[in-house]
Amino acid sequence: MSRTTSKKAGTRTAARWAAACGVVAIGLGVAAGELLAGFLSPSVSPVTALGGVVIDAVPGWAKELAVNLFGTADKLALIVSIALVTLVLAAVAGLLEYRRKGAGLALALLAGAAGLAAVLTRAQAAPTAAIAPVVATVVTMLFLRLLIQRLETLRPVPEAADMPLARRSFMQLLGGSAIAAAAAGIVTTVVRRAGTVASDFRRGVALPAPVTPPQKVPDGAALTLAGLQPLVTPNPDFYRIDTALIPPAVNPPDWTLKVTGLVEREVQLDFATLLSKPMIERYVTIACVSNEVGGDLIGNALWLGWPVRELLAMARPKPGADMVLSRSTDGWTAGTPLEALTDNRDAILAVGMNGEPLPLEHGFPVRMVVPGLYGYVSATKWLTELKVTRFADDQGYWVPRGWSDHGPIKTQSRIDVPRDGRSVKAGTVQFGGVAWAQHRGVSRVELRVDRGNWQEAKLAPGISSDTWYQWQLGLELGPGNHEVQVRATDATGTPQPEARTPVAPDGATGFHTIHVTAN
Ligand SMILES: Nc1nc2c(c(=O)[nH]1)N[C@H]1C(S)=C(S)[C@@H](COP(=O)(O)O)O[C@H]1N2
Ligand SMILES: [Mo]
């Protein structure tokens, strides 16, 4: 073989490897993005979103043609086409990057921007939906550069026998990335499948109407100040805290709730029976003990369910019992005072959230909602057992991990408007936010500027003592930097403590404090 032909052949193999680098880099990026989307916002996978955009963009006649050609396999045909186009693009990106540093990256960035736009234009895309396409793009670009860089160390001939080390390191990176992409793809498929199955279960549920008239939201409970959180938190925006990697998929016909332990009679309840019970509907603001002062691990929803006390009454707890250990299908447990489940606060076995069956992430098909207690001692999702027991004998999941066995929600308040660190116009500045003291109620909210006198805010009427309250106050701010603090007083007259304590073991205290610059 003459020198020129071997060089040409070398360039051709190098091109092949460069294309492979592009395919592996994009494969890894897309797989990483899909994996992340599977956990973060299953409703918006970048690939599905892009597919949706393509479907919307395709003219009607072409859609009909596709249906005629492929029949019910039209969706599969679309997916295969998108995959093919992506594959070609990926190979081109690899080639470009090998020819000229940055050229392939630019193409990847462009494709990533298209994915991001597709996700963001889909209806109901949560803000977190942007994370997956961004991560996908970053991973793609990173690995594209890394792989091509390794390939370049082999110039001009990748197969050159005199560079075994460089060759091995390139092959290892390429092979390792390909395996990682495949693994991420498999995990994503499994997660997705579980999610689809559970969503189908959920679609099949028709909720009964509550037997009590709808709880009244007093006039003026929702203030109109821009930037305030809505009085009732929409389900997609509701904070989510649990130890489940993916929400357990529970099929309602298979669901049972057992009442066990210190009871006269063990009771078992199935889903159809639960739905036939007289349901009540209540606004309750639930909160996480891990919520930092000023944090957003709190939300207010309208919960539909059957009072837990009715079920416990059927089982008849024995004397000496003081706790109910509720268990999730995934083994997680919470220890709730028996008293809080049997008194008049309307702790419920909830099946509905804001007029819908519980979202999968919020405990479908059944969870507990107990007014006044932090979630970790009360709000068991994917509920399956209530063991009547004693605090002396049993502990919920978080208690041996350093959290208190009792978790009443502490009085707290939060400034939402203006946001911390903002610049505002000197003069009268409108402040607004929320305050809560579940099951006691809030009687007063006050603000102070630069540690001056406390000034009382306008407190909107609460829906009940078990929900949060909105507040608003105009404060005079002269030019300069100001510290603004808020404190709430509960209906027993006890102000929230000023001392800052960490979230562990039983919830943070201290005043939410923000800084604004007036000019
Ligand atoms: N099965 C199960 N239920 C759970 C948890 C959990 O980890 N597993 N976390 C609890 C905690 S700590 C909180 S604050 C609330 C949060 O409920 P949400 O995710 O619906 O907002 O759920 C509670 N219920
Ligand atoms: Mo929590």
Coordinates of C-alpha atoms and ligand atoms in Angstrom, one line a residue:
M1 CA 0.0 0.0 0.0
S2 CA 1.3 3.4 -0.9
R3 CA 1.6 6.2 1.8
T4 CA -1.3 8.2 0.3
T5 CA -3.8 5.5 0.2
S6 CA -3.0 4.4 3.8
K7 CA -3.4 8.0 4.9
K8 CA -6.7 8.3 3.1
A9 CA -7.9 5.0 4.7
G10 CA -6.7 6.4 8.0
T11 CA -8.8 9.6 7.6
R12 CA -11.8 7.5 6.7
T13 CA -11.5 5.3 9.9
A14 CA -10.9 8.5 11.9
A15 CA -14.1 9.9 10.5
R16 CA -15.9 6.8 11.4
W17 CA -14.7 7.0 15.0
A18 CA -15.5 10.7 15.2
A19 CA -19.1 9.9 14.1
A20 CA -19.2 7.2 16.7
C21 CA -18.1 9.7 19.3
G22 CA -21.0 12.0 18.3
V23 CA -23.5 9.1 18.6
V24 CA -22.2 8.0 22.0
A25 CA -22.0 11.6 23.3
I26 CA -25.6 12.4 22.2
G27 CA -26.8 9.0 23.4
L28 CA -25.3 9.6 26.9
G29 CA -26.7 13.2 27.0
V30 CA -30.2 12.1 25.9
A31 CA -30.2 9.2 28.3
A32 CA -29.0 11.4 31.2
G33 CA -31.8 13.9 30.4
E34 CA -34.5 11.3 30.1
L35 CA -33.3 9.6 33.4
L36 CA -33.5 13.0 35.1
A37 CA -36.9 13.8 33.6
G38 CA -38.1 10.4 34.8
F39 CA -37.5 11.5 38.4
L40 CA -38.0 15.2 38.2
S41 CA -41.0 15.7 36.0
P42 CA -42.2 12.5 34.4
S43 CA -44.8 14.4 32.5
V44 CA -42.2 16.1 30.3
S45 CA -39.4 14.1 28.9
P46 CA -37.4 16.1 26.4
V47 CA -37.7 13.4 23.8
T48 CA -41.5 13.1 24.2
A49 CA -41.8 16.9 24.1
L50 CA -39.8 17.1 20.9
G51 CA -42.0 14.3 19.5
G52 CA -45.1 16.3 20.5
V53 CA -43.8 19.4 18.7
V54 CA -43.1 17.4 15.6
I55 CA -46.6 15.9 15.7
D56 CA -48.1 19.4 16.1
A57 CA -45.9 20.8 13.3
V58 CA -46.7 18.0 10.8
P59 CA -49.5 19.1 8.4
G60 CA -52.7 17.2 8.5
W61 CA -52.2 15.4 5.1
A62 CA -48.8 14.1 6.2
K63 CA -50.4 12.8 9.4
E64 CA -53.0 11.0 7.5
L65 CA -50.4 9.6 5.2
A66 CA -48.4 8.3 8.2
V67 CA -51.5 6.7 9.6
N68 CA -52.3 5.1 6.3
L69 CA -48.7 3.9 5.9
F70 CA -48.1 2.7 9.4
G71 CA -51.5 2.3 10.8
T72 CA -51.5 2.1 14.6
A73 CA -47.7 2.0 14.4
D74 CA -47.6 5.7 13.4
K75 CA -46.3 6.7 16.8
L76 CA -43.6 4.0 16.6
A77 CA -42.8 5.3 13.1
L78 CA -42.4 8.8 14.5
I79 CA -40.2 7.7 17.3
V80 CA -38.0 5.7 14.8
S81 CA -37.8 8.7 12.5
I82 CA -36.8 11.0 15.4
A83 CA -34.2 8.5 16.5
L84 CA -32.8 8.2 12.9
V85 CA -32.6 12.0 12.5
T86 CA -31.0 12.3 15.9
L87 CA -28.5 9.5 15.0
V88 CA -27.5 11.3 11.8
L89 CA -27.2 14.7 13.6
A90 CA -25.1 13.1 16.3
A91 CA -22.7 11.5 13.7
V92 CA -22.5 14.9 11.9
A93 CA -21.8 16.6 15.2
G94 CA -18.9 14.1 15.9
L95 CA -17.5 14.7 12.4
L96 CA -17.8 18.5 12.7
E97 CA -16.1 18.5 16.1
Y98 CA -13.3 16.4 14.7
R99 CA -12.8 18.7 11.8
R100 CA -13.0 21.9 13.8
K101 CA -13.1 22.3 17.5
G102 CA -16.4 23.9 18.6
A103 CA -18.3 23.1 15.4
G104 CA -19.9 19.9 16.7
L105 CA -20.5 21.6 20.1
A106 CA -22.4 24.4 18.3
L107 CA -24.6 21.8 16.6
A108 CA -25.3 20.0 19.9
L109 CA -26.1 23.3 21.6
L110 CA -28.6 24.1 18.8
A111 CA -30.3 20.7 19.2
G112 CA -30.3 21.2 23.0
A113 CA -32.0 24.6 22.6
A114 CA -34.6 23.0 20.4
G115 CA -35.2 20.3 23.1
L116 CA -35.5 23.0 25.8
A117 CA -37.9 25.1 23.7
A118 CA -40.0 22.0 23.0
V119 CA -40.2 21.2 26.8
L120 CA -41.0 24.7 27.8
T121 CA -43.8 25.2 25.2
R122 CA -45.6 22.0 26.3
A123 CA -48.6 22.8 28.4
Q124 CA -48.2 22.2 32.2
A125 CA -44.4 22.1 32.0
A126 CA -43.2 22.7 35.6
P127 CA -40.1 25.0 35.9
T128 CA -38.1 21.9 36.8
A129 CA -38.8 20.5 33.4
A130 CA -36.1 22.8 32.0
I131 CA -33.4 20.9 34.0
A132 CA -33.5 17.7 31.9
P133 CA -32.9 19.3 28.5
V134 CA -30.2 21.6 30.0
V135 CA -28.4 18.6 31.6
A136 CA -28.8 16.6 28.4
T137 CA -27.1 19.3 26.4
V138 CA -24.3 19.9 28.9
V139 CA -23.6 16.1 29.1
T140 CA -23.6 15.8 25.4
M141 CA -21.2 18.7 24.8
L142 CA -18.9 17.6 27.6
F143 CA -18.6 14.1 26.3
L144 CA -18.4 15.1 22.7
R145 CA -15.4 17.3 23.4
L146 CA -13.8 14.7 25.7
L147 CA -14.2 11.9 23.2
I148 CA -13.0 13.9 20.3
Q149 CA -10.0 15.1 22.3
R150 CA -9.1 11.5 23.0
L151 CA -9.6 10.6 19.4
E152 CA -7.3 13.5 18.4
T153 CA -4.4 12.0 20.4
L154 CA -4.5 9.2 17.8
R155 CA -4.2 11.4 14.7
P156 CA -3.7 10.5 12.0
V157 CA -4.5 6.8 12.2
P158 CA -6.6 5.5 15.1
E159 CA -5.5 1.9 14.4
A160 CA -1.8 2.9 14.5
A161 CA -0.1 0.0 16.3
D162 CA 2.5 2.3 17.9
M163 CA 0.0 4.0 20.2
P164 CA -1.6 1.2 22.2
L165 CA -2.0 3.3 25.4
A166 CA -3.7 6.2 23.8
R167 CA -5.9 3.8 21.8
R168 CA -6.9 1.9 24.8
S169 CA -7.8 5.1 26.7
F170 CA -10.0 6.2 23.8
M171 CA -11.7 2.9 23.5
Q172 CA -12.3 2.7 27.3
L173 CA -13.9 6.2 27.3
L174 CA -16.0 5.5 24.3
G175 CA -17.1 2.0 25.5
G176 CA -17.7 3.2 29.1
S177 CA -19.9 6.1 27.8
A178 CA -21.9 3.8 25.6
I179 CA -22.5 1.4 28.5
A180 CA -23.5 4.3 30.8
A181 CA -25.9 5.5 28.1
A182 CA -27.4 2.1 27.7
A183 CA -27.7 1.6 31.5
A184 CA -29.4 5.0 31.9
G185 CA -31.7 4.1 29.1
I186 CA -32.8 0.9 30.7
V187 CA -33.4 2.5 34.1
T188 CA -35.4 5.2 32.4
T189 CA -37.6 2.6 30.7
V190 CA -38.3 0.8 33.9
V191 CA -39.1 4.0 35.7
R192 CA -41.4 5.2 32.9
R193 CA -43.2 1.9 32.7
A194 CA -44.0 2.0 36.4
G195 CA -45.2 5.6 36.0
T196 CA -47.5 4.8 33.1
V197 CA -49.0 1.8 34.8
A198 CA -49.7 3.9 37.9
S199 CA -51.1 6.8 35.9
D200 CA -53.5 4.4 34.2
F201 CA -54.7 3.2 37.6
R202 CA -55.2 6.8 38.7
R203 CA -57.2 7.7 35.5
G204 CA -59.6 4.9 36.4
V205 CA -60.6 6.4 39.7
A206 CA -63.9 8.5 40.1
L207 CA -64.0 10.3 43.3
P208 CA -67.3 10.6 45.3
A209 CA -68.7 14.0 46.3
P210 CA -68.2 15.1 49.9
V211 CA -71.3 14.7 52.1
T212 CA -70.6 18.0 53.8
P213 CA -71.2 21.4 52.0
P214 CA -68.0 22.9 50.6
Q215 CA -65.8 24.6 53.1
K216 CA -66.2 28.4 52.7
V217 CA -63.2 30.5 51.7
P218 CA -63.9 33.8 53.4
D219 CA -64.0 36.9 51.2
G220 CA -60.6 38.5 51.2
A221 CA -58.7 35.4 52.3
A222 CA -56.6 35.7 49.1
L223 CA -54.9 39.1 48.8
T224 CA -54.2 40.5 45.4
L225 CA -50.5 41.6 45.9
A226 CA -48.5 40.5 42.9
G227 CA -45.9 37.8 43.8
L228 CA -47.9 36.2 46.6
Q229 CA -48.2 32.4 46.4
P230 CA -51.7 31.4 45.6
L231 CA -53.9 30.7 48.7
V232 CA -54.5 27.2 47.4
T233 CA -51.4 25.5 46.0
P234 CA -51.9 23.9 42.6
N235 CA -51.0 20.2 42.6
P236 CA -48.1 20.5 40.2
D237 CA -46.5 23.2 42.4
F238 CA -47.0 21.3 45.7
Y239 CA -43.8 20.5 47.4
R240 CA -42.8 16.8 47.5
I241 CA -40.9 15.1 50.2
D242 CA -40.4 11.4 50.6
T243 CA -37.9 8.6 50.6
A244 CA -39.3 7.0 47.4
L245 CA -37.1 7.2 44.3
I246 CA -40.1 6.7 42.2
P247 CA -43.7 6.9 43.6
P248 CA -44.9 3.3 44.3
A249 CA -47.5 2.2 41.8
V250 CA -50.5 1.0 43.7
N251 CA -53.5 -0.5 41.9
P252 CA -56.7 0.6 43.8
P253 CA -58.4 -2.8 43.4
D254 CA -55.4 -4.4 45.1
W255 CA -55.2 -1.7 47.8
T256 CA -56.1 -2.5 51.4
L257 CA -55.7 -0.7 54.7
K258 CA -55.3 -2.9 57.7
V259 CA -55.8 -1.6 61.3
T260 CA -53.7 -3.8 63.6
G261 CA -52.0 -3.7 67.0
L262 CA -53.7 -2.7 70.2
V263 CA -57.2 -3.0 69.0
E264 CA -60.3 -5.0 70.1
R265 CA -60.8 -6.0 66.5
E266 CA -58.5 -5.9 63.5
V267 CA -60.2 -4.2 60.6
Q268 CA -59.4 -4.3 56.9
L269 CA -60.6 -1.7 54.4
D270 CA -60.6 -2.0 50.6
F271 CA -60.6 1.0 48.2
A272 CA -64.2 0.5 47.0
T273 CA -65.4 0.4 50.6
L274 CA -63.4 3.5 51.5
L275 CA -64.9 5.4 48.5
S276 CA -68.4 4.4 49.7
K277 CA -67.9 6.1 53.1
P278 CA -69.2 9.6 53.8
M279 CA -66.3 11.8 52.7
I280 CA -65.5 15.3 53.9
E281 CA -63.4 17.9 52.2
R282 CA -61.1 20.3 54.1
Y283 CA -58.4 22.8 53.3
V284 CA -55.3 21.9 55.2
T285 CA -51.9 23.4 55.0
I286 CA -49.3 20.7 55.4
A287 CA -45.6 21.4 56.1
C288 CA -42.3 19.6 56.3
V289 CA -40.2 19.7 59.5
S290 CA -37.2 20.2 57.2
N291 CA -38.6 23.6 56.1
E292 CA -36.0 26.2 56.8
V293 CA -37.2 29.6 58.1
G294 CA -38.5 31.3 54.9
G295 CA -38.5 28.0 53.0
D296 CA -41.1 26.6 50.7
L297 CA -41.7 23.1 51.9
I298 CA -45.3 23.9 52.7
G299 CA -48.5 23.9 50.7
N300 CA -52.2 24.3 51.1
A301 CA -54.6 22.0 49.4
L302 CA -58.3 20.9 49.5
W303 CA -58.2 17.3 50.7
L304 CA -61.1 14.9 50.3
G305 CA -61.2 11.9 52.6
W306 CA -62.9 9.9 55.3
P307 CA -62.1 10.7 59.0
V308 CA -59.5 8.3 60.4
R309 CA -61.4 8.3 63.7
E310 CA -64.3 6.5 62.1
L311 CA -62.0 3.7 61.0
L312 CA -60.3 3.6 64.4
A313 CA -63.7 3.5 66.1
M314 CA -64.5 0.3 64.2
A315 CA -61.3 -1.2 65.4
R316 CA -61.7 0.1 69.0
P317 CA -58.2 0.9 70.3
K318 CA -57.3 -0.7 73.7
P319 CA -56.5 1.3 76.8
G320 CA -52.9 2.2 77.0
A321 CA -52.5 2.9 73.3
D322 CA -51.2 6.4 72.6
M323 CA -49.8 6.2 69.0
V324 CA -50.7 5.0 65.6
L325 CA -47.8 3.8 63.4
S326 CA -48.9 4.3 59.8
R327 CA -47.1 2.4 57.2
S328 CA -46.6 3.0 53.5
T329 CA -46.5 0.3 50.8
D330 CA -42.8 1.1 50.5
G331 CA -42.2 0.5 54.2
W332 CA -41.9 4.1 55.4
T333 CA -43.6 4.8 58.7
A334 CA -44.9 7.7 60.8
G335 CA -45.9 7.8 64.4
T336 CA -48.9 9.9 65.1
P337 CA -50.5 10.6 68.5
L338 CA -53.7 8.5 68.7
E339 CA -55.3 11.6 70.1
A340 CA -54.7 13.7 67.0
L341 CA -56.4 11.0 64.9
T342 CA -59.4 10.7 67.1
D343 CA -60.1 14.3 68.3
N344 CA -62.3 16.7 66.3
R345 CA -59.5 18.0 64.1
D346 CA -60.6 15.9 61.2
A347 CA -57.5 13.8 60.4
I348 CA -58.5 12.0 57.2
L349 CA -57.7 9.1 55.0
A350 CA -57.3 11.3 51.9
V351 CA -58.1 10.2 48.4
G352 CA -58.5 13.6 46.7
M353 CA -56.3 16.7 46.4
N354 CA -57.8 19.9 44.9
G355 CA -60.6 18.0 43.2
E356 CA -58.5 15.2 41.7
P357 CA -57.4 11.8 42.8
L358 CA -54.2 12.1 44.7
P359 CA -51.3 12.6 42.3
L360 CA -48.9 9.7 42.3
E361 CA -46.2 11.7 44.0
H362 CA -48.6 12.8 46.7
G363 CA -49.6 9.3 47.8
F364 CA -52.1 7.8 45.4
P365 CA -54.4 6.1 46.1
V366 CA -54.7 6.9 49.8
R367 CA -52.6 9.0 52.3
M368 CA -53.1 10.6 55.7
V369 CA -53.6 14.3 56.3
V370 CA -53.5 15.4 59.9
P371 CA -54.0 19.1 60.6
G372 CA -51.4 20.6 62.8
L373 CA -48.6 18.0 62.6
Y374 CA -45.5 18.0 60.4
G375 CA -45.6 15.5 57.6
Y376 CA -43.0 13.2 59.0
V377 CA -45.2 12.3 61.9
S378 CA -48.5 12.2 60.1
A379 CA -48.8 12.5 56.4
T380 CA -48.1 8.9 55.3
K381 CA -48.5 8.5 51.5
W382 CA -49.3 5.2 49.8
L383 CA -50.9 4.3 53.1
T384 CA -51.5 0.6 53.8
E385 CA -51.5 -0.1 57.5
L386 CA -52.4 1.6 60.8
K387 CA -50.8 -0.1 63.8
V388 CA -52.3 1.1 67.0
T389 CA -49.4 1.1 69.5
R390 CA -47.5 3.1 72.1
F391 CA -44.8 5.7 71.8
A392 CA -42.9 3.5 74.3
D393 CA -42.9 0.5 71.9
D394 CA -42.7 1.9 68.3
Q395 CA -40.9 4.6 66.3
G396 CA -41.7 6.2 63.0
Y397 CA -39.0 6.2 60.2
W398 CA -37.3 9.5 61.1
V399 CA -37.3 9.2 64.9
P400 CA -34.2 6.9 65.2
R401 CA -32.6 9.2 62.6
G402 CA -32.5 12.1 65.0
W403 CA -35.9 13.6 64.8
S404 CA -38.4 14.2 67.6
D405 CA -41.2 11.6 68.1
H406 CA -43.7 14.4 68.4
G407 CA -44.0 17.0 65.6
P408 CA -46.6 19.7 66.1
I409 CA -46.1 22.4 63.5
K410 CA -44.4 25.6 64.9
T411 CA -45.8 29.0 64.3
Q412 CA -44.0 30.6 61.4
S413 CA -44.2 33.4 58.9
R414 CA -42.6 34.2 55.6
I415 CA -42.0 37.3 53.5
D416 CA -42.7 36.5 49.8
V417 CA -42.8 40.1 48.4
P418 CA -40.5 41.7 47.8
R419 CA -37.9 38.9 47.4
D420 CA -34.8 38.9 49.5
G421 CA -32.0 40.9 47.9
R422 CA -34.2 43.0 45.6
S423 CA -33.9 46.7 44.9
V424 CA -37.1 48.7 45.5
K425 CA -38.2 52.3 45.1
A426 CA -37.7 54.3 48.2
G427 CA -41.0 55.4 49.8
T428 CA -43.9 53.1 50.7
V429 CA -43.0 49.6 49.8
Q430 CA -45.7 46.8 49.9
F431 CA -44.7 43.7 51.7
G432 CA -46.7 40.5 51.7
G433 CA -46.5 36.8 52.6
V434 CA -47.9 34.0 54.6
A435 CA -48.1 33.0 58.2
W436 CA -49.2 29.7 59.8
A437 CA -49.8 28.1 63.2
Q438 CA -51.8 25.1 62.2
H439 CA -54.7 24.1 64.5
R440 CA -54.1 27.1 66.7
G441 CA -54.6 29.8 64.1
V442 CA -52.7 33.1 63.6
S443 CA -53.9 36.2 65.4
R444 CA -51.3 38.8 64.4
V445 CA -48.4 39.3 61.9
E446 CA -45.9 42.1 62.5
L447 CA -42.9 43.4 60.6
R448 CA -40.0 45.5 61.7
V449 CA -37.4 47.4 59.7
D450 CA -33.8 47.5 60.9
R451 CA -34.8 46.2 64.3
G452 CA -37.2 49.1 64.9
N453 CA -40.6 48.9 66.4
W454 CA -42.9 46.0 65.3
Q455 CA -45.7 47.2 62.9
E456 CA -48.8 45.2 62.6
A457 CA -49.7 43.9 59.1
K458 CA -53.1 43.5 57.6
L459 CA -53.9 39.9 58.3
A460 CA -56.3 38.3 55.8
P461 CA -59.0 36.0 57.2
G462 CA -57.8 32.4 57.2
I463 CA -59.9 29.6 55.7
S464 CA -59.5 27.9 59.1
S465 CA -56.9 27.6 61.8
D466 CA -55.5 24.6 60.0
T467 CA -54.5 26.7 56.9
W468 CA -52.0 29.4 56.3
Y469 CA -53.0 33.1 56.3
Q470 CA -51.9 35.8 53.9
W471 CA -50.7 39.2 55.1
Q472 CA -49.7 42.5 53.7
L473 CA -48.1 45.7 54.9
G474 CA -46.8 48.9 53.4
L475 CA -43.6 50.0 55.0
E476 CA -41.8 53.4 54.6
L477 CA -38.3 52.7 53.4
G478 CA -35.7 55.6 53.0
P479 CA -32.8 55.2 50.5
G480 CA -30.3 52.6 51.5
N481 CA -30.0 49.0 52.6
H482 CA -32.7 47.6 55.0
E483 CA -33.3 44.5 57.0
V484 CA -36.9 43.5 57.2
Q485 CA -38.2 40.8 59.6
V486 CA -41.6 39.2 60.2
R487 CA -43.1 37.4 63.1
A488 CA -46.5 35.8 63.7
T489 CA -48.4 35.4 66.9
D490 CA -50.8 32.4 67.2
A491 CA -54.3 32.6 68.5
T492 CA -53.3 31.6 72.0
G493 CA -51.3 34.9 72.1
T494 CA -47.9 33.2 71.8
P495 CA -45.5 35.0 69.4
Q496 CA -43.1 32.8 67.4
P497 CA -39.7 32.7 69.1
E498 CA -36.9 34.9 67.8
A499 CA -34.1 32.4 68.7
R500 CA -32.9 30.6 65.6
T501 CA -32.9 26.8 65.8
P502 CA -32.1 24.3 63.1
V503 CA -34.8 22.2 61.5
A504 CA -33.7 19.1 63.5
P505 CA -35.0 17.7 65.7
D506 CA -38.5 19.3 65.6
G507 CA -38.7 22.2 63.2
A508 CA -36.8 25.5 62.7
T509 CA -37.6 28.7 64.7
G510 CA -36.5 32.3 64.1
F511 CA -37.7 35.2 62.2
H512 CA -37.7 35.2 58.4
T513 CA -35.3 38.0 57.6
I514 CA -34.7 39.6 54.2
H515 CA -32.6 42.5 52.9
V516 CA -33.8 45.0 50.3
T517 CA -32.1 48.1 48.9
A518 CA -34.3 51.2 48.5
N519 CA -33.2 53.9 46.0
Ligands
LIG1 N1 -44.7 6.9 52.2 C1 -44.2 8.1 52.6 N2 -45.0 9.1 53.0 C2 -44.5 10.3 53.4 C3 -43.1 10.5 53.4 C4 -42.2 9.5 52.9 O1 -41.0 9.6 52.8 N3 -42.8 8.3 52.5 N4 -42.6 11.7 53.8 C5 -43.4 12.5 54.7 C6 -43.0 13.9 54.8 S1 -41.5 14.1 55.6 C7 -43.7 15.0 54.4 S2 -43.2 16.5 54.8 C8 -44.9 14.8 53.6 C9 -44.8 15.5 52.3 O2 -46.0 15.3 51.5 P1 -46.0 15.8 50.0 O3 -44.9 15.2 49.3 O4 -47.3 15.4 49.5 O5 -45.9 17.3 50.1 O6 -45.1 13.4 53.3 C10 -44.9 12.5 54.3 N5 -45.3 11.2 53.9
MO2 MO -41.1 16.3 55.9

